Amino acid sequence: MELGHVLQVIDLKCPNALEDPESSADANTRMSLNSQVDEAQVEINVDAIDPRTFAELDRYVKDKIFARTTGEDIEEYEINAKRSKR
């Protein structure tokens, strides 16, 4: 689910950053996020992602990594950290 979210955000905000490595072989096999493909390959040109979208995705990925390693949501962690400093 996390990778799908990242791809959807890039597709919506920076569609030029998504490249299908096989698109030059056959225009009919071009990758689409809405199509059902067994083994889809996509290349992400990170240089084509605008800074705001990159920052949004960076935060999203870091939040997911934090949640997986600690079992806690980052927002809850930050709220609890602020409360403990009082």
PDB file of N, CA, C and O in Angstrom:
ATOM      1  N   MET A   1       0.816  -1.196   0.000  1.00  0.00           N
ATOM      2  CA  MET A   1       0.000   0.000   0.000  1.00  0.00           C
ATOM      3  C   MET A   1       0.861   1.262   0.000  1.00  0.00           C
ATOM      4  O   MET A   1       0.549   2.216  -0.668  1.00  0.00           O
ATOM      5  N   GLU A   2       1.980   1.264   0.723  1.00  0.00           N
ATOM      6  CA  GLU A   2       2.795   2.462   0.819  1.00  0.00           C
ATOM      7  C   GLU A   2       3.396   2.846  -0.532  1.00  0.00           C
ATOM      8  O   GLU A   2       3.371   4.003  -0.922  1.00  0.00           O
ATOM      9  N   LEU A   3       3.915   1.867  -1.263  1.00  0.00           N
ATOM     10  CA  LEU A   3       4.500   2.158  -2.567  1.00  0.00           C
ATOM     11  C   LEU A   3       3.432   2.650  -3.533  1.00  0.00           C
ATOM     12  O   LEU A   3       3.673   3.570  -4.319  1.00  0.00           O
ATOM     13  N   GLY A   4       2.255   2.075  -3.461  1.00  0.00           N
ATOM     14  CA  GLY A   4       1.151   2.521  -4.304  1.00  0.00           C
ATOM     15  C   GLY A   4       0.804   3.972  -4.043  1.00  0.00           C
ATOM     16  O   GLY A   4       0.532   4.736  -4.978  1.00  0.00           O
ATOM     17  N   HIS A   5       0.829   4.379  -2.777  1.00  0.00           N
ATOM     18  CA  HIS A   5       0.545   5.775  -2.431  1.00  0.00           C
ATOM     19  C   HIS A   5       1.601   6.701  -3.031  1.00  0.00           C
ATOM     20  O   HIS A   5       1.270   7.746  -3.598  1.00  0.00           O
ATOM     21  N   VAL A   6       2.852   6.327  -2.902  1.00  0.00           N
ATOM     22  CA  VAL A   6       3.941   7.140  -3.442  1.00  0.00           C
ATOM     23  C   VAL A   6       3.785   7.296  -4.954  1.00  0.00           C
ATOM     24  O   VAL A   6       3.889   8.400  -5.493  1.00  0.00           O
ATOM     25  N   LEU A   7       3.501   6.201  -5.639  1.00  0.00           N
ATOM     26  CA  LEU A   7       3.330   6.256  -7.094  1.00  0.00           C
ATOM     27  C   LEU A   7       2.121   7.105  -7.492  1.00  0.00           C
ATOM     28  O   LEU A   7       2.181   7.850  -8.470  1.00  0.00           O
ATOM     29  N   GLN A   8       1.042   7.001  -6.731  1.00  0.00           N
ATOM     30  CA  GLN A   8      -0.138   7.806  -7.035  1.00  0.00           C
ATOM     31  C   GLN A   8       0.146   9.300  -6.878  1.00  0.00           C
ATOM     32  O   GLN A   8      -0.271  10.111  -7.704  1.00  0.00           O
ATOM     33  N   VAL A   9       0.844   9.661  -5.819  1.00  0.00           N
ATOM     34  CA  VAL A   9       1.180  11.073  -5.594  1.00  0.00           C
ATOM     35  C   VAL A   9       2.052  11.580  -6.735  1.00  0.00           C
ATOM     36  O   VAL A   9       1.819  12.663  -7.281  1.00  0.00           O
ATOM     37  N   ILE A  10       3.057  10.797  -7.108  1.00  0.00           N
ATOM     38  CA  ILE A  10       3.927  11.211  -8.211  1.00  0.00           C
ATOM     39  C   ILE A  10       3.126  11.308  -9.509  1.00  0.00           C
ATOM     40  O   ILE A  10       3.283  12.262 -10.267  1.00  0.00           O
ATOM     41  N   ASP A  11       2.260  10.331  -9.749  1.00  0.00           N
ATOM     42  CA  ASP A  11       1.457  10.328 -10.968  1.00  0.00           C
ATOM     43  C   ASP A  11       0.550  11.556 -11.040  1.00  0.00           C
ATOM     44  O   ASP A  11       0.377  12.150 -12.109  1.00  0.00           O
ATOM     45  N   LEU A  12      -0.011  11.968  -9.916  1.00  0.00           N
ATOM     46  CA  LEU A  12      -0.907  13.123  -9.896  1.00  0.00           C
ATOM     47  C   LEU A  12      -0.170  14.460  -9.958  1.00  0.00           C
ATOM     48  O   LEU A  12      -0.585  15.383 -10.644  1.00  0.00           O
ATOM     49  N   LYS A  13       0.934  14.560  -9.222  1.00  0.00           N
ATOM     50  CA  LYS A  13       1.600  15.860  -9.093  1.00  0.00           C
ATOM     51  C   LYS A  13       2.787  16.063 -10.026  1.00  0.00           C
ATOM     52  O   LYS A  13       3.113  17.201 -10.363  1.00  0.00           O
ATOM     53  N   CYS A  14       3.449  14.973 -10.401  1.00  0.00           N
ATOM     54  CA  CYS A  14       4.630  15.068 -11.264  1.00  0.00           C
ATOM     55  C   CYS A  14       4.651  13.900 -12.252  1.00  0.00           C
ATOM     56  O   CYS A  14       5.549  13.062 -12.220  1.00  0.00           O
ATOM     57  N   PRO A  15       3.668  13.824 -13.126  1.00  0.00           N
ATOM     58  CA  PRO A  15       3.582  12.665 -14.018  1.00  0.00           C
ATOM     59  C   PRO A  15       4.803  12.477 -14.910  1.00  0.00           C
ATOM     60  O   PRO A  15       5.104  11.352 -15.307  1.00  0.00           O
ATOM     61  N   ASN A  16       5.534  13.535 -15.185  1.00  0.00           N
ATOM     62  CA  ASN A  16       6.740  13.405 -16.010  1.00  0.00           C
ATOM     63  C   ASN A  16       7.863  12.666 -15.300  1.00  0.00           C
ATOM     64  O   ASN A  16       8.835  12.265 -15.935  1.00  0.00           O
ATOM     65  N   ALA A  17       7.744  12.485 -13.990  1.00  0.00           N
ATOM     66  CA  ALA A  17       8.770  11.777 -13.230  1.00  0.00           C
ATOM     67  C   ALA A  17       8.649  10.263 -13.364  1.00  0.00           C
ATOM     68  O   ALA A  17       9.583   9.543 -13.039  1.00  0.00           O
ATOM     69  N   LEU A  18       7.495   9.790 -13.837  1.00  0.00           N
ATOM     70  CA  LEU A  18       7.301   8.351 -14.019  1.00  0.00           C
ATOM     71  C   LEU A  18       7.651   7.968 -15.445  1.00  0.00           C
ATOM     72  O   LEU A  18       7.130   8.545 -16.396  1.00  0.00           O
ATOM     73  N   GLU A  19       8.531   7.005 -15.565  1.00  0.00           N
ATOM     74  CA  GLU A  19       8.962   6.555 -16.874  1.00  0.00           C
ATOM     75  C   GLU A  19       8.786   5.049 -16.974  1.00  0.00           C
ATOM     76  O   GLU A  19       9.115   4.317 -16.043  1.00  0.00           O
ATOM     77  N   ASP A  20       8.273   4.595 -18.098  1.00  0.00           N
ATOM     78  CA  ASP A  20       8.113   3.170 -18.365  1.00  0.00           C
ATOM     79  C   ASP A  20       9.308   2.735 -19.193  1.00  0.00           C
ATOM     80  O   ASP A  20       9.448   3.165 -20.342  1.00  0.00           O
ATOM     81  N   PRO A  21      10.174   1.891 -18.651  1.00  0.00           N
ATOM     82  CA  PRO A  21      11.370   1.498 -19.399  1.00  0.00           C
ATOM     83  C   PRO A  21      11.056   0.724 -20.675  1.00  0.00           C
ATOM     84  O   PRO A  21      11.885   0.647 -21.563  1.00  0.00           O
ATOM     85  N   GLU A  22       9.855   0.173 -20.800  1.00  0.00           N
ATOM     86  CA  GLU A  22       9.492  -0.603 -21.980  1.00  0.00           C
ATOM     87  C   GLU A  22       8.631   0.187 -22.955  1.00  0.00           C
ATOM     88  O   GLU A  22       8.205  -0.348 -23.970  1.00  0.00           O
ATOM     89  N   SER A  23       8.367   1.455 -22.693  1.00  0.00           N
ATOM     90  CA  SER A  23       7.463   2.227 -23.544  1.00  0.00           C
ATOM     91  C   SER A  23       8.003   2.414 -24.949  1.00  0.00           C
ATOM     92  O   SER A  23       7.241   2.543 -25.895  1.00  0.00           O
ATOM     93  N   SER A  24       9.295   2.424 -25.099  1.00  0.00           N
ATOM     94  CA  SER A  24       9.853   2.607 -26.430  1.00  0.00           C
ATOM     95  C   SER A  24       9.660   1.367 -27.294  1.00  0.00           C
ATOM     96  O   SER A  24       9.615   1.455 -28.512  1.00  0.00           O
ATOM     97  N   ALA A  25       9.488   0.198 -26.671  1.00  0.00           N
ATOM     98  CA  ALA A  25       9.318  -1.037 -27.422  1.00  0.00           C
ATOM     99  C   ALA A  25       7.938  -1.111 -28.065  1.00  0.00           C
ATOM    100  O   ALA A  25       7.794  -1.526 -29.200  1.00  0.00           O
ATOM    101  N   ASP A  26       6.901  -0.707 -27.307  1.00  0.00           N
ATOM    102  CA  ASP A  26       5.536  -0.808 -27.823  1.00  0.00           C
ATOM    103  C   ASP A  26       4.675   0.214 -27.100  1.00  0.00           C
ATOM    104  O   ASP A  26       4.486   0.131 -25.896  1.00  0.00           O
ATOM    105  N   ALA A  27       4.123   1.146 -27.825  1.00  0.00           N
ATOM    106  CA  ALA A  27       3.313   2.206 -27.219  1.00  0.00           C
ATOM    107  C   ALA A  27       2.075   1.655 -26.536  1.00  0.00           C
ATOM    108  O   ALA A  27       1.551   2.264 -25.609  1.00  0.00           O
ATOM    109  N   ASN A  28       1.586   0.500 -26.948  1.00  0.00           N
ATOM    110  CA  ASN A  28       0.388  -0.087 -26.345  1.00  0.00           C
ATOM    111  C   ASN A  28       0.656  -0.713 -24.982  1.00  0.00           C
ATOM    112  O   ASN A  28      -0.273  -1.001 -24.237  1.00  0.00           O
ATOM    113  N   THR A  29       1.915  -0.935 -24.633  1.00  0.00           N
ATOM    114  CA  THR A  29       2.237  -1.553 -23.341  1.00  0.00           C
ATOM    115  C   THR A  29       2.631  -0.508 -22.307  1.00  0.00           C
ATOM    116  O   THR A  29       3.125  -0.850 -21.255  1.00  0.00           O
ATOM    117  N   ARG A  30       2.420   0.768 -22.600  1.00  0.00           N
ATOM    118  CA  ARG A  30       2.781   1.842 -21.673  1.00  0.00           C
ATOM    119  C   ARG A  30       2.145   1.617 -20.310  1.00  0.00           C
ATOM    120  O   ARG A  30       0.988   1.289 -20.200  1.00  0.00           O
ATOM    121  N   MET A  31       2.921   1.781 -19.259  1.00  0.00           N
ATOM    122  CA  MET A  31       2.445   1.538 -17.905  1.00  0.00           C
ATOM    123  C   MET A  31       1.433   2.576 -17.487  1.00  0.00           C
ATOM    124  O   MET A  31       1.624   3.760 -17.712  1.00  0.00           O
ATOM    125  N   SER A  32       0.356   2.130 -16.906  1.00  0.00           N
ATOM    126  CA  SER A  32      -0.656   3.016 -16.352  1.00  0.00           C
ATOM    127  C   SER A  32      -0.945   2.546 -14.938  1.00  0.00           C
ATOM    128  O   SER A  32      -1.101   1.357 -14.694  1.00  0.00           O
ATOM    129  N   LEU A  33      -1.015   3.478 -14.009  1.00  0.00           N
ATOM    130  CA  LEU A  33      -1.289   3.103 -12.623  1.00  0.00           C
ATOM    131  C   LEU A  33      -2.700   2.559 -12.460  1.00  0.00           C
ATOM    132  O   LEU A  33      -2.995   1.864 -11.507  1.00  0.00           O
ATOM    133  N   ASN A  34      -3.591   2.874 -13.372  1.00  0.00           N
ATOM    134  CA  ASN A  34      -4.963   2.407 -13.276  1.00  0.00           C
ATOM    135  C   ASN A  34      -5.174   1.043 -13.909  1.00  0.00           C
ATOM    136  O   ASN A  34      -6.224   0.449 -13.747  1.00  0.00           O
ATOM    137  N   SER A  35      -4.201   0.540 -14.639  1.00  0.00           N
ATOM    138  CA  SER A  35      -4.372  -0.755 -15.295  1.00  0.00           C
ATOM    139  C   SER A  35      -3.842  -1.878 -14.412  1.00  0.00           C
ATOM    140  O   SER A  35      -2.980  -1.676 -13.565  1.00  0.00           O
ATOM    141  N   GLN A  36      -4.374  -3.060 -14.641  1.00  0.00           N
ATOM    142  CA  GLN A  36      -3.941  -4.245 -13.909  1.00  0.00           C
ATOM    143  C   GLN A  36      -2.820  -4.904 -14.709  1.00  0.00           C
ATOM    144  O   GLN A  36      -3.052  -5.449 -15.781  1.00  0.00           O
ATOM    145  N   VAL A  37      -1.603  -4.852 -14.221  1.00  0.00           N
ATOM    146  CA  VAL A  37      -0.460  -5.447 -14.893  1.00  0.00           C
ATOM    147  C   VAL A  37       0.218  -6.372 -13.902  1.00  0.00           C
ATOM    148  O   VAL A  37       0.464  -6.001 -12.766  1.00  0.00           O
ATOM    149  N   ASP A  38       0.522  -7.602 -14.361  1.00  0.00           N
ATOM    150  CA  ASP A  38       1.145  -8.570 -13.469  1.00  0.00           C
ATOM    151  C   ASP A  38       2.532  -8.123 -13.019  1.00  0.00           C
ATOM    152  O   ASP A  38       2.849  -8.158 -11.853  1.00  0.00           O
ATOM    153  N   GLU A  39       3.356  -7.749 -13.963  1.00  0.00           N
ATOM    154  CA  GLU A  39       4.721  -7.350 -13.627  1.00  0.00           C
ATOM    155  C   GLU A  39       5.017  -5.985 -14.226  1.00  0.00           C
ATOM    156  O   GLU A  39       5.707  -5.871 -15.226  1.00  0.00           O
ATOM    157  N   ALA A  40       4.494  -4.955 -13.633  1.00  0.00           N
ATOM    158  CA  ALA A  40       4.727  -3.594 -14.122  1.00  0.00           C
ATOM    159  C   ALA A  40       6.086  -3.111 -13.657  1.00  0.00           C
ATOM    160  O   ALA A  40       6.489  -3.360 -12.524  1.00  0.00           O
ATOM    161  N   GLN A  41       6.780  -2.446 -14.528  1.00  0.00           N
ATOM    162  CA  GLN A  41       8.042  -1.821 -14.173  1.00  0.00           C
ATOM    163  C   GLN A  41       7.907  -0.333 -14.412  1.00  0.00           C
ATOM    164  O   GLN A  41       7.316   0.089 -15.404  1.00  0.00           O
ATOM    165  N   VAL A  42       8.427   0.416 -13.508  1.00  0.00           N
ATOM    166  CA  VAL A  42       8.389   1.867 -13.659  1.00  0.00           C
ATOM    167  C   VAL A  42       9.695   2.424 -13.111  1.00  0.00           C
ATOM    168  O   VAL A  42      10.248   1.915 -12.145  1.00  0.00           O
ATOM    169  N   GLU A  43      10.187   3.430 -13.781  1.00  0.00           N
ATOM    170  CA  GLU A  43      11.367   4.137 -13.300  1.00  0.00           C
ATOM    171  C   GLU A  43      10.917   5.512 -12.829  1.00  0.00           C
ATOM    172  O   GLU A  43      10.078   6.152 -13.466  1.00  0.00           O
ATOM    173  N   ILE A  44      11.477   5.948 -11.708  1.00  0.00           N
ATOM    174  CA  ILE A  44      11.138   7.262 -11.166  1.00  0.00           C
ATOM    175  C   ILE A  44      12.336   8.174 -11.352  1.00  0.00           C
ATOM    176  O   ILE A  44      13.419   7.912 -10.827  1.00  0.00           O
ATOM    177  N   ASN A  45      12.129   9.239 -12.101  1.00  0.00           N
ATOM    178  CA  ASN A  45      13.157  10.242 -12.303  1.00  0.00           C
ATOM    179  C   ASN A  45      13.017  11.256 -11.164  1.00  0.00           C
ATOM    180  O   ASN A  45      12.197  12.171 -11.233  1.00  0.00           O
ATOM    181  N   VAL A  46      13.803  11.075 -10.121  1.00  0.00           N
ATOM    182  CA  VAL A  46      13.661  11.929  -8.937  1.00  0.00           C
ATOM    183  C   VAL A  46      13.986  13.391  -9.234  1.00  0.00           C
ATOM    184  O   VAL A  46      13.507  14.285  -8.545  1.00  0.00           O
ATOM    185  N   ASP A  47      14.770  13.637 -10.265  1.00  0.00           N
ATOM    186  CA  ASP A  47      15.086  15.020 -10.639  1.00  0.00           C
ATOM    187  C   ASP A  47      13.872  15.753 -11.194  1.00  0.00           C
ATOM    188  O   ASP A  47      13.847  16.977 -11.230  1.00  0.00           O
ATOM    189  N   ALA A  48      12.849  14.996 -11.632  1.00  0.00           N
ATOM    190  CA  ALA A  48      11.643  15.605 -12.196  1.00  0.00           C
ATOM    191  C   ALA A  48      10.557  15.842 -11.148  1.00  0.00           C
ATOM    192  O   ALA A  48       9.494  16.345 -11.461  1.00  0.00           O
ATOM    193  N   ILE A  49      10.846  15.496  -9.888  1.00  0.00           N
ATOM    194  CA  ILE A  49       9.882  15.710  -8.797  1.00  0.00           C
ATOM    195  C   ILE A  49      10.143  17.085  -8.196  1.00  0.00           C
ATOM    196  O   ILE A  49      11.268  17.397  -7.798  1.00  0.00           O
ATOM    197  N   ASP A  50       9.088  17.900  -8.121  1.00  0.00           N
ATOM    198  CA  ASP A  50       9.264  19.250  -7.574  1.00  0.00           C
ATOM    199  C   ASP A  50       9.569  19.162  -6.070  1.00  0.00           C
ATOM    200  O   ASP A  50       9.233  18.185  -5.409  1.00  0.00           O
ATOM    201  N   PRO A  51      10.234  20.178  -5.511  1.00  0.00           N
ATOM    202  CA  PRO A  51      10.659  20.138  -4.108  1.00  0.00           C
ATOM    203  C   PRO A  51       9.515  19.921  -3.110  1.00  0.00           C
ATOM    204  O   PRO A  51       9.683  19.194  -2.135  1.00  0.00           O
ATOM    205  N   ARG A  52       8.364  20.530  -3.327  1.00  0.00           N
ATOM    206  CA  ARG A  52       7.241  20.376  -2.398  1.00  0.00           C
ATOM    207  C   ARG A  52       6.743  18.930  -2.379  1.00  0.00           C
ATOM    208  O   ARG A  52       6.515  18.362  -1.316  1.00  0.00           O
ATOM    209  N   THR A  53       6.583  18.331  -3.546  1.00  0.00           N
ATOM    210  CA  THR A  53       6.133  16.941  -3.621  1.00  0.00           C
ATOM    211  C   THR A  53       7.186  16.015  -3.042  1.00  0.00           C
ATOM    212  O   THR A  53       6.861  15.063  -2.323  1.00  0.00           O
ATOM    213  N   PHE A  54       8.453  16.280  -3.331  1.00  0.00           N
ATOM    214  CA  PHE A  54       9.533  15.454  -2.789  1.00  0.00           C
ATOM    215  C   PHE A  54       9.525  15.494  -1.264  1.00  0.00           C
ATOM    216  O   PHE A  54       9.648  14.462  -0.603  1.00  0.00           O
ATOM    217  N   ALA A  55       9.343  16.679  -0.692  1.00  0.00           N
ATOM    218  CA  ALA A  55       9.297  16.818   0.765  1.00  0.00           C
ATOM    219  C   ALA A  55       8.095  16.074   1.345  1.00  0.00           C
ATOM    220  O   ALA A  55       8.198  15.419   2.389  1.00  0.00           O
ATOM    221  N   GLU A  56       6.950  16.153   0.664  1.00  0.00           N
ATOM    222  CA  GLU A  56       5.749  15.446   1.111  1.00  0.00           C
ATOM    223  C   GLU A  56       5.984  13.929   1.115  1.00  0.00           C
ATOM    224  O   GLU A  56       5.649  13.241   2.083  1.00  0.00           O
ATOM    225  N   LEU A  57       6.584  13.425   0.053  1.00  0.00           N
ATOM    226  CA  LEU A  57       6.849  11.986  -0.042  1.00  0.00           C
ATOM    227  C   LEU A  57       7.927  11.554   0.949  1.00  0.00           C
ATOM    228  O   LEU A  57       7.837  10.474   1.531  1.00  0.00           O
ATOM    229  N   ASP A  58       8.928  12.405   1.153  1.00  0.00           N
ATOM    230  CA  ASP A  58       9.975  12.104   2.117  1.00  0.00           C
ATOM    231  C   ASP A  58       9.386  11.950   3.516  1.00  0.00           C
ATOM    232  O   ASP A  58       9.695  10.997   4.241  1.00  0.00           O
ATOM    233  N   ARG A  59       8.512  12.864   3.890  1.00  0.00           N
ATOM    234  CA  ARG A  59       7.856  12.814   5.195  1.00  0.00           C
ATOM    235  C   ARG A  59       6.989  11.557   5.315  1.00  0.00           C
ATOM    236  O   ARG A  59       6.995  10.880   6.331  1.00  0.00           O
ATOM    237  N   TYR A  60       6.239  11.248   4.257  1.00  0.00           N
ATOM    238  CA  TYR A  60       5.369  10.070   4.258  1.00  0.00           C
ATOM    239  C   TYR A  60       6.187   8.793   4.467  1.00  0.00           C
ATOM    240  O   TYR A  60       5.841   7.961   5.305  1.00  0.00           O
ATOM    241  N   VAL A  61       7.280   8.655   3.719  1.00  0.00           N
ATOM    242  CA  VAL A  61       8.111   7.452   3.823  1.00  0.00           C
ATOM    243  C   VAL A  61       8.746   7.364   5.212  1.00  0.00           C
ATOM    244  O   VAL A  61       8.752   6.300   5.838  1.00  0.00           O
ATOM    245  N   LYS A  62       9.252   8.478   5.715  1.00  0.00           N
ATOM    246  CA  LYS A  62       9.855   8.475   7.058  1.00  0.00           C
ATOM    247  C   LYS A  62       8.829   8.117   8.128  1.00  0.00           C
ATOM    248  O   LYS A  62       9.132   7.387   9.079  1.00  0.00           O
ATOM    249  N   ASP A  63       7.603   8.628   7.992  1.00  0.00           N
ATOM    250  CA  ASP A  63       6.539   8.287   8.937  1.00  0.00           C
ATOM    251  C   ASP A  63       6.245   6.793   8.917  1.00  0.00           C
ATOM    252  O   ASP A  63       6.060   6.166   9.962  1.00  0.00           O
ATOM    253  N   LYS A  64       6.193   6.209   7.723  1.00  0.00           N
ATOM    254  CA  LYS A  64       5.914   4.771   7.599  1.00  0.00           C
ATOM    255  C   LYS A  64       7.045   3.937   8.185  1.00  0.00           C
ATOM    256  O   LYS A  64       6.805   2.933   8.851  1.00  0.00           O
ATOM    257  N   ILE A  65       8.277   4.336   7.945  1.00  0.00           N
ATOM    258  CA  ILE A  65       9.424   3.615   8.513  1.00  0.00           C
ATOM    259  C   ILE A  65       9.387   3.709  10.030  1.00  0.00           C
ATOM    260  O   ILE A  65       9.590   2.719  10.734  1.00  0.00           O
ATOM    261  N   PHE A  66       9.117   4.887  10.558  1.00  0.00           N
ATOM    262  CA  PHE A  66       9.032   5.071  12.010  1.00  0.00           C
ATOM    263  C   PHE A  66       7.948   4.188  12.609  1.00  0.00           C
ATOM    264  O   PHE A  66       8.162   3.521  13.618  1.00  0.00           O
ATOM    265  N   ALA A  67       6.786   4.173  11.958  1.00  0.00           N
ATOM    266  CA  ALA A  67       5.667   3.372  12.470  1.00  0.00           C
ATOM    267  C   ALA A  67       6.000   1.880  12.467  1.00  0.00           C
ATOM    268  O   ALA A  67       5.642   1.161  13.394  1.00  0.00           O
ATOM    269  N   ARG A  68       6.684   1.431  11.438  1.00  0.00           N
ATOM    270  CA  ARG A  68       7.036   0.006  11.372  1.00  0.00           C
ATOM    271  C   ARG A  68       8.089  -0.376  12.399  1.00  0.00           C
ATOM    272  O   ARG A  68       8.064  -1.478  12.929  1.00  0.00           O
ATOM    273  N   THR A  69       9.023   0.510  12.659  1.00  0.00           N
ATOM    274  CA  THR A  69      10.099   0.168  13.587  1.00  0.00           C
ATOM    275  C   THR A  69       9.694   0.349  15.052  1.00  0.00           C
ATOM    276  O   THR A  69      10.209  -0.352  15.913  1.00  0.00           O
ATOM    277  N   THR A  70       8.782   1.263  15.325  1.00  0.00           N
ATOM    278  CA  THR A  70       8.405   1.528  16.711  1.00  0.00           C
ATOM    279  C   THR A  70       7.003   1.039  17.051  1.00  0.00           C
ATOM    280  O   THR A  70       6.661   0.933  18.215  1.00  0.00           O
ATOM    281  N   GLY A  71       6.198   0.804  16.027  1.00  0.00           N
ATOM    282  CA  GLY A  71       4.808   0.431  16.263  1.00  0.00           C
ATOM    283  C   GLY A  71       3.953   1.602  16.693  1.00  0.00           C
ATOM    284  O   GLY A  71       2.836   1.437  17.170  1.00  0.00           O
ATOM    285  N   GLU A  72       4.474   2.804  16.534  1.00  0.00           N
ATOM    286  CA  GLU A  72       3.761   4.007  16.967  1.00  0.00           C
ATOM    287  C   GLU A  72       3.684   5.009  15.815  1.00  0.00           C
ATOM    288  O   GLU A  72       4.632   5.139  15.042  1.00  0.00           O
ATOM    289  N   ASP A  73       2.584   5.701  15.720  1.00  0.00           N
ATOM    290  CA  ASP A  73       2.412   6.746  14.725  1.00  0.00           C
ATOM    291  C   ASP A  73       3.281   7.935  15.102  1.00  0.00           C
ATOM    292  O   ASP A  73       3.356   8.321  16.271  1.00  0.00           O
ATOM    293  N   ILE A  74       3.938   8.539  14.134  1.00  0.00           N
ATOM    294  CA  ILE A  74       4.848   9.652  14.410  1.00  0.00           C
ATOM    295  C   ILE A  74       4.131  10.839  15.039  1.00  0.00           C
ATOM    296  O   ILE A  74       4.677  11.506  15.912  1.00  0.00           O
ATOM    297  N   GLU A  75       2.901  11.114  14.620  1.00  0.00           N
ATOM    298  CA  GLU A  75       2.163  12.245  15.189  1.00  0.00           C
ATOM    299  C   GLU A  75       1.867  12.005  16.665  1.00  0.00           C
ATOM    300  O   GLU A  75       1.996  12.917  17.486  1.00  0.00           O
ATOM    301  N   GLU A  76       1.481  10.777  17.020  1.00  0.00           N
ATOM    302  CA  GLU A  76       1.247  10.447  18.425  1.00  0.00           C
ATOM    303  C   GLU A  76       2.544  10.566  19.214  1.00  0.00           C
ATOM    304  O   GLU A  76       2.553  11.059  20.343  1.00  0.00           O
ATOM    305  N   TYR A  77       3.644  10.114  18.627  1.00  0.00           N
ATOM    306  CA  TYR A  77       4.941  10.190  19.280  1.00  0.00           C
ATOM    307  C   TYR A  77       5.309  11.641  19.574  1.00  0.00           C
ATOM    308  O   TYR A  77       5.751  11.975  20.677  1.00  0.00           O
ATOM    309  N   GLU A  78       5.118  12.532  18.581  1.00  0.00           N
ATOM    310  CA  GLU A  78       5.451  13.944  18.771  1.00  0.00           C
ATOM    311  C   GLU A  78       4.562  14.590  19.829  1.00  0.00           C
ATOM    312  O   GLU A  78       5.023  15.395  20.624  1.00  0.00           O
ATOM    313  N   ILE A  79       3.276  14.233  19.845  1.00  0.00           N
ATOM    314  CA  ILE A  79       2.370  14.770  20.863  1.00  0.00           C
ATOM    315  C   ILE A  79       2.799  14.314  22.251  1.00  0.00           C
ATOM    316  O   ILE A  79       2.873  15.110  23.186  1.00  0.00           O
ATOM    317  N   ASN A  80       3.106  13.034  22.384  1.00  0.00           N
ATOM    318  CA  ASN A  80       3.546  12.499  23.670  1.00  0.00           C
ATOM    319  C   ASN A  80       4.873  13.109  24.113  1.00  0.00           C
ATOM    320  O   ASN A  80       5.096  13.357  25.291  1.00  0.00           O
ATOM    321  N   ALA A  81       5.769  13.359  23.161  1.00  0.00           N
ATOM    322  CA  ALA A  81       7.066  13.965  23.491  1.00  0.00           C
ATOM    323  C   ALA A  81       6.877  15.387  24.013  1.00  0.00           C
ATOM    324  O   ALA A  81       7.531  15.803  24.965  1.00  0.00           O
ATOM    325  N   LYS A  82       5.951  16.135  23.397  1.00  0.00           N
ATOM    326  CA  LYS A  82       5.682  17.496  23.857  1.00  0.00           C
ATOM    327  C   LYS A  82       5.078  17.490  25.260  1.00  0.00           C
ATOM    328  O   LYS A  82       5.390  18.327  26.104  1.00  0.00           O
ATOM    329  N   ARG A  83       4.192  16.527  25.514  1.00  0.00           N
ATOM    330  CA  ARG A  83       3.564  16.436  26.838  1.00  0.00           C
ATOM    331  C   ARG A  83       4.582  16.088  27.920  1.00  0.00           C
ATOM    332  O   ARG A  83       4.507  16.586  29.028  1.00  0.00           O
ATOM    333  N   SER A  84       5.518  15.222  27.585  1.00  0.00           N
ATOM    334  CA  SER A  84       6.505  14.801  28.588  1.00  0.00           C
ATOM    335  C   SER A  84       7.505  15.911  28.910  1.00  0.00           C
ATOM    336  O   SER A  84       8.118  15.897  29.958  1.00  0.00           O
ATOM    337  N   LYS A  85       7.659  16.889  28.020  1.00  0.00           N
ATOM    338  CA  LYS A  85       8.580  18.009  28.270  1.00  0.00           C
ATOM    339  C   LYS A  85       7.977  19.047  29.198  1.00  0.00           C
ATOM    340  O   LYS A  85       8.679  19.871  29.728  1.00  0.00           O
ATOM    341  N   ARG A  86       6.682  19.001  29.382  1.00  0.00           N
ATOM    342  CA  ARG A  86       6.024  19.998  30.234  1.00  0.00           C
ATOM    343  C   ARG A  86       6.282  19.784  31.679  1.00  0.00           C
ATOM    344  O   ARG A  86       6.601  18.968  32.295  1.00  0.00           O
TER     345      ARG A  86
END
